[in-house]
Amino acid sequence: MAINVTTNILDIASRLPDNWLIGDDSCEIGRIVDRTFQQLTQNQSPQTPQTIFIAESEPVQFIASFIAARATKSQIFLCNPNWVKSEWQQVFNLVQPDIILGKNTLQNLTEIGFIASILDRHKNNPQSPIPNYQLPSIMIPTGGSSGKIRFAIHTWETLTASVQGFQQYFELEKINSFCVLPLYHVSGIMQFMRSFTTAGKLAIKPFKELENGKKAHIEPEQFFISLVPTQLQRLLQNPDTANWLSRFHTVLLGGAPAWPELLGTARKYQIKLALTYGMTETASQIATLKPADFLAGNNSSGHILPHAQVTIRSSKGEILCCNQVGNIAVNAKSLALGYYPDKFGDSLRDSFASRKYLQLDDLGFFDENNYLNIVGRNSDKIITGGENVFPAEVEAAIKSTNLVTDVSIIGLLDKDWGQVVTAIYVPANSAVTITALQAAIEDKLSKFKRPKNWVVVEQLPRNSQGKVNREQLQEIALKMVRSEDFSPLIDAD
């Protein structure tokens, strides 16, 4: 079982086999951990935990920094080393660190003038401890559709609870992970946690290298790999890589809805795909489809993992029956304590404490076999002419045409329709026309679901975790539809 007690993390690291970190020197990472630990504890007060930003761009340095920082029982903030100035500003407005681990990040922050100003602010306005705070905490960044960065408050216990649920669900003792996702993101750090706490093996490679055919020296049959749908799509375009991917024990797929044609191609190559549902707040997946079910034709998010409980509820909190769509409500041992610097407080805390669940914005239903099916986000729902349209369905239909490389669907206010379905998209090539797109989705979507506005862009405004910024999409779309040369496609019926 995964280690879920406050065992000295240095002891865990010392018990790992010499070859646990594939492609890198496992002994060298131990030396980096020891050196970093000594540096962190040199002037540390045992009564005052340090606040440490981990913003290492190199995976070995990131892992060593995480292990060392955890060993000091500090407050850890996982940070994206590629954040730009405005994003770092959001972070520093939330918290000022005592230590920043990441040579390149420190250099970048110094060049843009952040370090001096932050140190002065920290000196003049020292941070007070958060009352009743459970320490040490591990803060994992998450960004909603607004693009605002915030940190989910996790602990060693919540992260290892997720690992235990994963172990039990797949009936494994050791978990080997091949990671191509960023370690500062929940999807990356949890791959490390699964391998690290179960004495499994870990291989890390930038996705670009994998896409270019540079495969790791591993036996894929023994490994899990986690991908998002666009990554899977790119890998399937190369038959050699697709066949190699089919050898993996399991290919976990999450982060965004997958479209039917993509899943069909994966089945063609007999890829052992496991569709997942989870989020930063639940320390990765709480529902997963077994590969055998996927290969048999199931496109759901699968069954609930042992460490979680999920119900479907109405707007009044009533539990709904199977095949009834409602809000997804979650309770899990892996559930975050809240968003830094607040635990789930006020109305959220009252709801969570009294009803023992956290109601999410996601809509879904359980079918008669208890498979979880995701419909979309309630807040993203478009009501046009009295009909409900969920962006995920429309996006999947448009992506399946292979005429776009990226697309997002929003609703724009309209005096006649209430809202009109609007597509902001990146065409696959310059020859793609709106007429061609309309024809391609004619037999895929009911008429009221088809976009009436089509807005072409060079790229969508996505954050570092791949989530689209819907506020920016609204601004882009409004600017375009209000321009003189824009021709809306709204008709009378």
GROMACS .gro file of C-alpha atoms in nm, residues 36 40 51-67 69 75-84 87-88 91-92 97-110 112 114-115 139-141 149 151 182-185 189 464:
model
   62
   36THR     CA    1   1.887   2.099  -0.074
   40LEU     CA    2   1.660   2.467   0.365
   51THR     CA    3   0.687   2.901   0.266
   52ILE     CA    4   0.866   2.750  -0.032
   53PHE     CA    5   0.795   2.802  -0.402
   54ILE     CA    6   0.910   2.511  -0.619
   55ALA     CA    7   0.951   2.642  -0.971
   56GLU     CA    8   1.219   2.415  -1.111
   57SER     CA    9   1.209   2.363  -1.487
   58GLU     CA   10   1.427   2.051  -1.480
   59PRO     CA   11   1.239   1.737  -1.361
   60VAL     CA   12   1.519   1.591  -1.145
   61GLN     CA   13   1.570   1.923  -0.969
   62PHE     CA   14   1.193   1.958  -0.924
   63ILE     CA   15   1.158   1.614  -0.765
   64ALA     CA   16   1.462   1.665  -0.541
   65SER     CA   17   1.330   2.005  -0.431
   66PHE     CA   18   0.988   1.858  -0.354
   67ILE     CA   19   1.133   1.574  -0.146
   69ALA     CA   20   1.094   2.071   0.106
   75GLN     CA   21   0.437   2.498   0.320
   76ILE     CA   22   0.503   2.399  -0.041
   77PHE     CA   23   0.368   2.587  -0.342
   78LEU     CA   24   0.411   2.412  -0.675
   79CYS     CA   25   0.469   2.678  -0.940
   80ASN     CA   26   0.486   2.683  -1.317
   81PRO     CA   27   0.834   2.808  -1.410
   82ASN     CA   28   0.689   2.942  -1.735
   83TRP     CA   29   0.438   3.178  -1.578
   84VAL     CA   30   0.455   3.527  -1.727
   87GLU     CA   31   0.056   3.537  -1.363
   88TRP     CA   32   0.341   3.575  -1.114
   91VAL     CA   33   0.066   3.447  -0.719
   92PHE     CA   34   0.263   3.705  -0.523
   97PRO     CA   35   0.763   3.303  -0.029
   98ASP     CA   36   1.054   3.267   0.208
   99ILE     CA   37   1.243   3.062  -0.050
  100ILE     CA   38   1.211   3.013  -0.425
  101LEU     CA   39   1.367   2.694  -0.561
  102GLY     CA   40   1.435   2.729  -0.930
  103LYS     CA   41   1.746   2.889  -1.072
  104ASN     CA   42   1.591   2.997  -1.402
  105THR     CA   43   1.279   3.125  -1.229
  106LEU     CA   44   1.481   3.331  -0.985
  107GLN     CA   45   1.673   3.483  -1.275
  108ASN     CA   46   1.353   3.565  -1.464
  109LEU     CA   47   1.186   3.718  -1.158
  110THR     CA   48   1.494   3.928  -1.091
  112ILE     CA   49   1.139   4.168  -1.437
  114PHE     CA   50   0.989   4.108  -0.885
  115ILE     CA   51   1.245   3.983  -0.635
  139MET     CA   52  -0.042   2.380  -0.263
  140ILE     CA   53  -0.117   2.274  -0.620
  141PRO     CA   54  -0.203   2.543  -0.876
  149ILE     CA   55  -0.461   3.127  -1.060
  151PHE     CA   56  -0.392   2.697  -0.515
  182PRO     CA   57   0.431   1.898  -1.606
  183LEU     CA   58   0.523   1.804  -1.251
  184TYR     CA   59   0.381   2.126  -1.105
  185HIS     CA   60   0.037   2.022  -1.230
  189ILE     CA   61   0.285   1.539  -0.940
  464SER     CA   62  -0.041   2.679  -1.870
   0.00000   0.00000   0.00000
